[in-house]
Each structure stands twice: as structure tokens, then as C-alpha cells.
Amino acid sequence: MSGVSLDGNSETLSLNLYPILDIFSILICFLLMNFSTQSQSVETGGNLELPISEVKMSLDEAASVSVSQKDVTIQGGVSIPLMANGDVSPDQVDQGALKLAYQEFKKLKTSQETLKNRDKSLSLNNLAFHTLTLEADKKAKFQILKRIMLSGQQAEFISWKLAVARAEVN
Amino acid sequence: MSFRIKKRSKGESNPLEINVTPMIDMFSVLVSFLLVTAVFSSVGQHTVQIPFLSSAPPPSQAVVDKDPKKVLTLIIDNQKAKLEVTMSNVSKIVESAEFNIDPNGLDSLQAKIYSIKSADPKVDTVTIMQDTQTEYEKFISVLDALRELKANRPPLPVIPDPKADPKDVPVDGSILIPKIILGNVIL
């Protein structure tokens, strides 16, 4: 593509588009290489920062419990405020577990049982039926995580998937 | 893209050019689409298990004595991780080591567990007992050291576990310890 040429018979004004094509090509290559086809999306909110991990396995289900610096949110609905020491107020606790969390997990377990009764081909022994996902702020103390896990354990959820920010995208 | 004002005389040859405008249009649309849909940060997961009370009878001492296993317990707080190795048939600690929770200390922890697993490939479980004030970030860094084998260490043979989720235990041996149990959740 030429620049500007002037001669006696014709006048041609051309814009050189090859550099922009080069930039677009590089950009497209970069974006395609980093493009993720996974439909999973996790909203972490403003006051929650996941710890960085070298884990290679990607998260395969949405978070059920999130622990930010200010509160604990269960199933994206019920919220329990945290005190300055990172724990909940004693009236929210029963035998070391969070009362509200236990109630929510129990509801989830009941709905799983209903699903199982409706569809006999599903097996409740499958580990996926006993698994919950925890999305916690990197500064969260184990005290509150223990209460949440204990609530899950009492409702027969014995496996937890801990969400982390991957250090590098594979 | 060109703008031409031409005064052609008869017999003058046309300049030969490729029209790149449709290509640029297509690239613009593609770049916009990819920029909007791209995920630049990815979320991963560590799987841990909580012990639960079972009504099943415990294995008899004769069975335990016949096939004793190494039991690894890691006691952690925000600064240190203490590894204790016991045998399933004897309650006495046979080996103990302490590591700092920093990159060097965690690398030493992985090297230690790697050497234990090299000697006994059946070792697939670590029980973690953590202090209530341990930060989640520190705990995850310990999990990384326990599970994610560093690239400079050759993969160890994997003994398949029919009960385990194949996603949690890849057959390439890149996972050092597949089963992590949080021991003090119910204590």
C-alpha cells in the first residue's frame, strides 16, 4: 500500500494499514492463547482477596460459602457479620458450629435427598454430594473456617473445595 | 484504505492493491469479543477432607500389625510447621522435623515428604492440625507444598485409589500427597 503519490495524471492518498494489521494479529494471538472456554465465573466481591496458589486444578463448582473480612455469606444469601477479631458473636455459635450455616447446609442436604429420591440413578455416596466450596479471604483466621467446616460436617458435608487464585494460567 | 482522486488517461495501467479493510473490520470485531470474554485471572481449588464419626468397627490390631502404615501429621501455626511421623501400629513418634512457613522452609518440607514417599509409595495422606489463629494464606501455602510437586522433582509412581476422584489425583504423579485431612475441625 503506497503512501502519497503525485504525478501529472493521478493523485493517490493512501493510509498505510500494515502496522495496525500486525498489532491486531499479535493481540489476537495473545488473546486466543489465554482464552478460557470455561463458563465458570466466581464473584469474589470487594472485601475478599483469595490467596495465591500454585494449584493446577481449576474450580469446578460455584462457591457455596464465602468468608470476607467483614462477614460470612452462605449460598450467596444468608450473611453473618464478623467481629473485629475475625470471629462471629457467641450467640451465633452452637457447639462450636455456626447455627445459621448448619441450617442452610441441612436444607441443602435435604434438597439433595429429595433429588436422590426423585432420580434413583443418582448415588448419594458420590463424594460430590458431600462436598461444599469455601471461598475465603487470605487473611481469614482458621477459627472461623473451622466453625464453618464443623457446621458442614454436622450436615454430612465432609469434603471441602478451597477456592484459591491460581498463580499462573495453564 | 485509500482515497483516490484519479484522472486516468486511456491505456494507463491500474495499480494492484489488496483491499485489507474487511480484514481489519473482522480483526476489530474479534479483538473486541476476545477482550470482553477473556478471563485473565483463574480460580483453582484444593480439596480437603473433614474426619467424620463412623459406626464401622475399627480394624483389629492383627490387621494393623500385618500391614503397618506411616501416619504423617503436620501441626501448623502462622510461623512453623511441625511434621510428626508415626506408625499405624505404634503410637510412638518415630520421626519429627520442624519447618518455617516461608519459601525455603516449605521447600524443605516438600523435600522431606518427598523422601518419605519415595521410600514408602503407599503414603498418600497427611493430617493437618492447625492453630485457630492460623491465616488462610499460610495454610494454603502449606497445602501447595504438600500437594503440588515442584518441577525439579521427578514424579513419583501413583497407586490408584478407586474411591478418589480422578480429577483430584492425576495419574501423572504431579500431586505429592492427594489426601489432606483437617484433623482438628471436630476436636
Short mmCIF file of C-alpha atoms in Angstrom, two decimals:
data_model
loop_
_atom_site.label_atom_id
_atom_site.label_comp_id
_atom_site.label_asym_id
_atom_site.label_seq_id
_atom_site.Cartn_x
_atom_site.Cartn_y
_atom_site.Cartn_z
CA MET A 1 0.00 0.00 0.00
CA SER A 2 1.59 3.17 -1.11
CA GLY A 3 1.94 6.46 0.65
CA VAL A 4 1.13 9.56 -1.31
CA SER A 5 1.98 9.75 -4.93
CA LEU A 6 1.56 12.61 -7.16
CA ASP A 7 2.14 12.64 -10.83
CA GLY A 8 0.85 14.50 -13.68
CA ASN A 9 -2.19 12.34 -14.26
CA SER A 10 -3.27 10.98 -10.89
CA GLU A 11 -3.23 11.85 -7.19
CA THR A 12 -3.39 8.94 -4.72
CA LEU A 13 -3.78 9.34 -0.95
CA SER A 14 -3.35 6.06 0.91
CA LEU A 15 -3.19 5.14 4.57
CA ASN A 16 -0.61 2.51 5.48
CA LEU A 17 -2.61 -0.14 7.36
CA TYR A 18 0.01 -2.86 7.69
CA PRO A 19 1.26 -1.80 11.16
CA ILE A 20 -2.29 -1.92 12.54
CA LEU A 21 -2.75 -5.36 10.98
CA ASP A 22 0.46 -6.51 12.66
CA ILE A 23 -0.71 -5.20 16.04
CA PHE A 24 -4.13 -6.83 15.64
CA SER A 25 -2.56 -10.14 14.67
CA ILE A 26 -0.31 -10.16 17.75
CA LEU A 27 -3.19 -9.13 20.00
CA ILE A 28 -5.46 -11.85 18.62
CA CYS A 29 -2.75 -14.50 19.05
CA PHE A 30 -2.21 -13.41 22.66
CA LEU A 31 -5.93 -13.35 23.48
CA LEU A 32 -6.62 -16.69 21.81
CA MET A 33 -3.77 -18.31 23.74
CA ASN A 34 -5.15 -17.00 27.03
CA PHE A 35 -8.79 -17.55 26.14
CA SER A 36 -10.60 -19.74 28.62
CA THR A 37 -13.57 -21.72 27.42
CA GLN A 38 -14.69 -22.46 30.97
CA SER A 39 -18.09 -20.98 31.73
CA GLN A 40 -17.39 -20.83 35.48
CA SER A 41 -17.34 -17.39 36.99
CA VAL A 42 -16.68 -16.52 40.61
CA GLU A 43 -17.67 -13.17 42.05
CA THR A 44 -15.37 -12.53 44.97
CA GLY A 45 -16.61 -9.06 45.93
CA GLY A 46 -14.59 -6.06 47.02
CA ASN A 47 -13.56 -7.12 50.52
CA LEU A 48 -12.40 -10.63 49.71
CA GLU A 49 -8.98 -11.46 48.32
CA LEU A 50 -8.23 -15.10 47.57
CA PRO A 51 -4.77 -16.41 48.47
CA ILE A 52 -2.47 -17.13 45.53
CA SER A 53 -1.66 -20.79 44.97
CA GLU A 54 0.41 -22.94 42.64
CA VAL A 55 -2.51 -25.36 42.23
CA LYS A 56 -3.18 -26.60 38.70
CA MET A 57 -6.72 -27.81 39.21
CA SER A 58 -9.44 -25.32 38.28
CA LEU A 59 -12.51 -24.75 40.40
CA ASP A 60 -15.34 -26.94 39.18
CA GLU A 61 -18.30 -25.54 41.03
CA ALA A 62 -19.53 -22.22 42.30
CA ALA A 63 -18.72 -21.14 45.82
CA SER A 64 -21.23 -22.05 48.49
CA VAL A 65 -19.68 -20.20 51.43
CA SER A 66 -17.60 -17.06 51.23
CA VAL A 67 -15.67 -15.56 54.13
CA SER A 68 -14.67 -11.94 53.62
CA GLN A 69 -13.05 -9.58 56.12
CA LYS A 70 -16.50 -8.40 57.22
CA ASP A 71 -18.91 -11.30 57.01
CA VAL A 72 -19.69 -14.89 56.15
CA THR A 73 -22.10 -15.39 53.24
CA ILE A 74 -23.78 -18.74 52.80
CA GLN A 75 -25.09 -19.81 49.40
CA GLY A 76 -24.99 -16.16 48.28
CA GLY A 77 -27.91 -15.32 50.59
CA VAL A 78 -27.65 -15.58 54.37
CA SER A 79 -24.98 -13.27 55.78
CA ILE A 80 -23.39 -13.41 59.25
CA PRO A 81 -21.33 -10.36 60.31
CA LEU A 82 -17.82 -10.90 61.68
CA MET A 83 -16.47 -9.08 64.73
CA ALA A 84 -13.13 -7.24 64.86
CA ASN A 85 -11.30 -10.41 65.96
CA GLY A 86 -12.44 -12.20 62.80
CA ASP A 87 -14.91 -14.45 64.65
CA VAL A 88 -18.71 -14.33 64.95
CA SER A 89 -20.61 -13.26 68.07
CA PRO A 90 -21.08 -16.09 70.60
CA ASP A 91 -24.89 -16.13 70.14
CA GLN A 92 -24.36 -17.33 66.54
CA VAL A 93 -22.45 -20.40 67.74
CA ASP A 94 -23.78 -23.76 68.91
CA GLN A 95 -21.31 -26.48 69.96
CA GLY A 96 -18.54 -24.74 68.01
CA ALA A 97 -20.53 -24.59 64.76
CA LEU A 98 -22.41 -21.69 63.16
CA LYS A 99 -26.14 -22.15 63.73
CA LEU A 100 -27.24 -20.37 60.55
CA ALA A 101 -24.66 -22.16 58.43
CA TYR A 102 -25.75 -25.53 59.80
CA GLN A 103 -29.42 -24.74 58.99
CA GLU A 104 -28.52 -23.76 55.42
CA PHE A 105 -26.35 -26.84 54.89
CA LYS A 106 -29.09 -29.04 56.29
CA LYS A 107 -31.56 -27.52 53.81
CA LEU A 108 -29.10 -28.25 51.01
CA LYS A 109 -28.70 -31.83 52.19
CA THR A 110 -32.50 -32.25 52.34
CA SER A 111 -32.85 -30.98 48.79
CA GLN A 112 -30.13 -33.44 47.71
CA GLU A 113 -32.05 -36.27 49.39
CA THR A 114 -35.22 -35.18 47.58
CA LEU A 115 -33.31 -35.16 44.31
CA LYS A 116 -31.98 -38.62 45.04
CA ASN A 117 -35.47 -39.95 45.79
CA ARG A 118 -36.75 -38.44 42.55
CA ASP A 119 -33.91 -39.79 40.44
CA LYS A 120 -32.82 -43.25 41.63
CA SER A 121 -29.84 -43.29 39.27
CA LEU A 122 -28.09 -40.66 41.44
CA SER A 123 -25.94 -42.01 44.22
CA LEU A 124 -25.64 -40.07 47.45
CA ASN A 125 -22.44 -41.96 48.19
CA ASN A 126 -20.78 -39.98 45.44
CA LEU A 127 -18.28 -37.57 47.04
CA ALA A 128 -19.72 -34.65 45.05
CA PHE A 129 -22.89 -34.90 47.15
CA HIS A 130 -20.85 -34.42 50.31
CA THR A 131 -18.74 -31.54 49.04
CA LEU A 132 -19.02 -27.80 49.58
CA THR A 133 -16.87 -24.97 48.27
CA LEU A 134 -15.23 -22.43 50.54
CA GLU A 135 -14.06 -19.08 49.25
CA ALA A 136 -12.16 -17.27 51.99
CA ASP A 137 -10.14 -14.10 52.27
CA LYS A 138 -6.41 -14.74 52.57
CA LYS A 139 -6.31 -13.08 55.99
CA ALA A 140 -9.22 -15.12 57.39
CA LYS A 141 -8.34 -16.99 60.58
CA PHE A 142 -8.79 -20.74 60.89
CA GLN A 143 -11.10 -20.12 63.87
CA ILE A 144 -14.00 -19.05 61.63
CA LEU A 145 -13.14 -21.54 58.87
CA LYS A 146 -13.23 -24.31 61.48
CA ARG A 147 -16.71 -23.22 62.60
CA ILE A 148 -17.97 -23.29 59.00
CA MET A 149 -16.40 -26.68 58.28
CA LEU A 150 -17.79 -28.09 61.50
CA SER A 151 -21.28 -26.83 60.51
CA GLY A 152 -20.86 -28.61 57.18
CA GLN A 153 -19.58 -31.76 58.85
CA GLN A 154 -22.65 -31.87 61.11
CA ALA A 155 -24.82 -31.69 57.97
CA GLU A 156 -22.81 -34.56 56.40
CA PHE A 157 -20.61 -32.45 54.11
CA ILE A 158 -17.20 -33.99 54.76
CA SER A 159 -15.24 -32.71 51.78
CA TRP A 160 -14.38 -29.07 51.04
CA LYS A 161 -13.05 -27.46 47.91
CA LEU A 162 -10.96 -24.45 48.91
CA ALA A 163 -11.01 -21.74 46.23
CA VAL A 164 -7.68 -20.06 45.50
CA ALA A 165 -6.34 -17.64 42.90
CA ARG A 166 -4.03 -19.54 40.60
CA ALA A 167 -0.54 -18.10 40.34
CA GLU A 168 -0.43 -18.73 36.61
CA VAL A 169 -2.98 -19.73 33.99
CA ASN A 170 -2.12 -23.01 32.33
CA MET B 1 -7.99 2.12 2.97
CA SER B 2 -7.34 4.56 0.23
CA PHE B 3 -8.74 7.78 -1.05
CA ARG B 4 -8.15 8.41 -4.65
CA ILE B 5 -8.70 11.26 -6.94
CA LYS B 6 -7.65 9.98 -10.29
CA LYS B 7 -7.53 11.42 -13.64
CA ARG B 8 -6.86 8.47 -15.88
CA SER B 9 -5.78 8.60 -19.39
CA LYS B 10 -6.54 5.77 -21.80
CA GLY B 11 -4.06 2.92 -21.73
CA GLU B 12 -2.77 3.67 -18.18
CA SER B 13 -2.42 0.51 -16.03
CA ASN B 14 -4.33 0.24 -12.69
CA PRO B 15 -2.17 -0.11 -9.53
CA LEU B 16 -2.70 -3.59 -7.99
CA GLU B 17 -3.63 -3.48 -4.29
CA ILE B 18 -5.19 -5.87 -1.78
CA ASN B 19 -8.19 -4.42 -0.01
CA VAL B 20 -7.43 -5.02 3.67
CA THR B 21 -10.43 -3.10 5.04
CA PRO B 22 -12.67 -6.22 5.53
CA MET B 23 -9.80 -7.94 7.29
CA ILE B 24 -9.38 -5.02 9.68
CA ASP B 25 -13.14 -4.99 10.32
CA MET B 26 -13.03 -8.68 11.14
CA PHE B 27 -9.99 -8.27 13.40
CA SER B 28 -11.66 -5.39 15.24
CA VAL B 29 -14.73 -7.48 15.98
CA LEU B 30 -12.61 -10.46 17.04
CA VAL B 31 -10.37 -8.38 19.33
CA SER B 32 -13.41 -6.73 20.96
CA PHE B 33 -15.06 -10.13 21.52
CA LEU B 34 -11.93 -11.70 22.97
CA LEU B 35 -11.22 -8.72 25.23
CA VAL B 36 -14.76 -8.78 26.63
CA THR B 37 -14.87 -12.55 27.20
CA ALA B 38 -11.25 -13.16 28.27
CA VAL B 39 -10.56 -14.40 31.80
CA PHE B 40 -7.20 -13.08 32.95
CA SER B 41 -7.33 -14.46 36.47
CA SER B 42 -8.20 -18.05 37.12
CA VAL B 43 -9.62 -19.69 40.22
CA GLY B 44 -8.28 -23.06 41.33
CA GLN B 45 -9.11 -25.41 44.16
CA HIS B 46 -7.56 -27.56 46.86
CA THR B 47 -9.68 -30.45 48.13
CA VAL B 48 -9.52 -31.26 51.83
CA GLN B 49 -11.50 -33.66 53.97
CA ILE B 50 -13.01 -33.45 57.41
CA PRO B 51 -12.94 -36.53 59.63
CA PHE B 52 -16.34 -37.95 60.48
CA LEU B 53 -17.60 -40.37 63.08
CA SER B 54 -18.31 -43.80 61.68
CA SER B 55 -20.22 -46.68 63.21
CA ALA B 56 -17.99 -49.19 61.40
CA PRO B 57 -15.79 -51.26 63.74
CA PRO B 58 -12.09 -50.28 63.75
CA PRO B 59 -9.64 -52.73 62.13
CA SER B 60 -8.27 -55.31 64.54
CA GLN B 61 -4.72 -54.99 65.92
CA ALA B 62 -3.70 -58.09 63.96
CA VAL B 63 -4.74 -56.45 60.67
CA VAL B 64 -2.95 -53.20 61.60
CA ASP B 65 0.21 -55.10 62.62
CA LYS B 66 0.17 -57.10 59.37
CA ASP B 67 0.35 -54.00 57.16
CA PRO B 68 1.60 -51.04 59.22
CA LYS B 69 1.47 -47.66 57.51
CA LYS B 70 3.31 -44.43 58.10
CA VAL B 71 0.99 -41.77 59.51
CA LEU B 72 2.00 -38.18 58.79
CA THR B 73 0.71 -35.36 60.96
CA LEU B 74 1.51 -31.70 60.38
CA ILE B 75 0.97 -29.24 63.21
CA ILE B 76 0.94 -25.67 61.89
CA ASP B 77 0.62 -22.10 63.10
CA ASN B 78 1.48 -18.82 61.35
CA GLN B 79 5.26 -19.32 61.62
CA LYS B 80 6.09 -23.03 61.89
CA ALA B 81 5.02 -26.39 60.56
CA LYS B 82 5.96 -29.41 62.64
CA LEU B 83 5.92 -32.80 60.92
CA GLU B 84 5.43 -35.91 63.03
CA VAL B 85 5.70 -39.41 61.59
CA THR B 86 4.20 -42.34 63.47
CA MET B 87 3.44 -45.94 62.51
CA SER B 88 -0.18 -47.06 62.43
CA ASN B 89 0.56 -49.98 64.78
CA VAL B 90 2.62 -47.97 67.30
CA SER B 91 1.52 -44.68 68.82
CA LYS B 92 5.13 -43.51 69.38
CA ILE B 93 6.56 -40.73 67.15
CA VAL B 94 9.31 -42.27 65.01
CA GLU B 95 10.40 -39.08 63.26
CA SER B 96 9.86 -35.38 63.77
CA ALA B 97 11.00 -32.22 61.99
CA GLU B 98 10.13 -28.52 62.11
CA PHE B 99 9.98 -26.10 59.16
CA ASN B 100 9.44 -22.38 58.81
CA ILE B 101 6.43 -21.27 56.78
CA ASP B 102 8.41 -19.36 54.15
CA PRO B 103 9.50 -20.39 50.62
CA ASN B 104 12.72 -22.09 51.83
CA GLY B 105 11.06 -23.82 54.77
CA LEU B 106 8.17 -25.06 52.62
CA ASP B 107 10.61 -26.36 50.01
CA SER B 108 12.41 -28.29 52.77
CA LEU B 109 9.03 -29.63 53.96
CA GLN B 110 8.24 -30.86 50.46
CA ALA B 111 11.72 -32.41 50.15
CA LYS B 112 11.18 -34.25 53.45
CA ILE B 113 7.76 -35.59 52.45
CA TYR B 114 9.12 -36.45 49.00
CA SER B 115 11.85 -38.57 50.60
CA ILE B 116 9.30 -40.27 52.88
CA LYS B 117 7.03 -41.03 49.93
CA SER B 118 9.96 -42.22 47.78
CA ALA B 119 10.77 -44.79 50.47
CA ASP B 120 7.13 -45.74 51.00
CA PRO B 121 4.86 -45.03 47.98
CA LYS B 122 1.77 -46.07 49.99
CA VAL B 123 1.93 -42.77 51.92
CA ASP B 124 -0.95 -40.74 50.50
CA THR B 125 -2.43 -38.91 53.48
CA VAL B 126 -1.36 -36.05 55.71
CA THR B 127 -3.44 -34.93 58.67
CA ILE B 128 -3.15 -31.23 59.41
CA MET B 129 -3.71 -29.89 62.89
CA GLN B 130 -3.73 -26.11 62.80
CA ASP B 131 -3.84 -23.38 65.35
CA THR B 132 -7.10 -21.40 65.43
CA GLN B 133 -5.19 -18.17 64.65
CA THR B 134 -3.52 -19.59 61.51
CA GLU B 135 -4.20 -17.40 58.49
CA TYR B 136 -5.85 -18.98 55.46
CA GLU B 137 -2.99 -17.75 53.23
CA LYS B 138 -0.37 -19.59 55.33
CA PHE B 139 -2.50 -22.72 55.32
CA ILE B 140 -2.81 -22.61 51.52
CA SER B 141 0.96 -22.20 51.14
CA VAL B 142 1.42 -25.35 53.27
CA LEU B 143 -1.16 -27.17 51.11
CA ASP B 144 0.80 -26.12 48.00
CA ALA B 145 3.96 -27.63 49.47
CA LEU B 146 2.13 -30.86 50.35
CA ARG B 147 0.30 -31.32 47.07
CA GLU B 148 1.94 -29.53 44.16
CA LEU B 149 5.20 -31.27 43.30
CA LYS B 150 7.95 -28.81 42.26
CA ALA B 151 9.12 -29.12 38.64
CA ASN B 152 12.68 -30.01 39.73
CA ARG B 153 11.48 -33.21 41.45
CA PRO B 154 10.65 -36.22 39.27
CA PRO B 155 7.07 -37.52 39.64
CA LEU B 156 6.57 -40.49 41.95
CA PRO B 157 4.58 -43.59 40.97
CA VAL B 158 0.86 -43.25 41.67
CA ILE B 159 -1.02 -46.03 43.42
CA PRO B 160 -4.58 -45.74 42.09
CA ASP B 161 -7.30 -45.23 44.68
CA PRO B 162 -10.70 -46.40 43.36
CA LYS B 163 -12.53 -44.21 45.89
CA ALA B 164 -10.73 -40.99 44.93
CA ASP B 165 -11.99 -38.51 42.36
CA PRO B 166 -9.65 -38.98 39.31
CA LYS B 167 -9.58 -35.19 38.97
CA ASP B 168 -8.09 -34.87 42.47
CA VAL B 169 -5.40 -37.49 41.85
CA PRO B 170 -3.94 -37.15 38.35
CA VAL B 171 -2.06 -40.21 37.11
CA ASP B 172 0.96 -38.16 36.02
CA GLY B 173 2.25 -38.09 39.60
CA SER B 174 2.19 -34.29 39.82
CA ILE B 175 0.34 -34.48 43.14
CA LEU B 176 2.60 -35.41 46.05
CA ILE B 177 0.01 -36.04 48.77
CA PRO B 178 -3.51 -36.43 47.33
CA LYS B 179 -5.43 -36.75 50.59
CA ILE B 180 -5.37 -33.92 53.12
CA ILE B 181 -7.40 -34.28 56.30
CA LEU B 182 -8.11 -31.36 58.61
CA GLY B 183 -7.83 -33.22 61.86
CA ASN B 184 -8.79 -30.60 64.42
CA VAL B 185 -12.03 -29.36 62.84
CA ILE B 186 -14.02 -31.74 65.04
CA LEU B 187 -11.71 -31.56 68.06
#
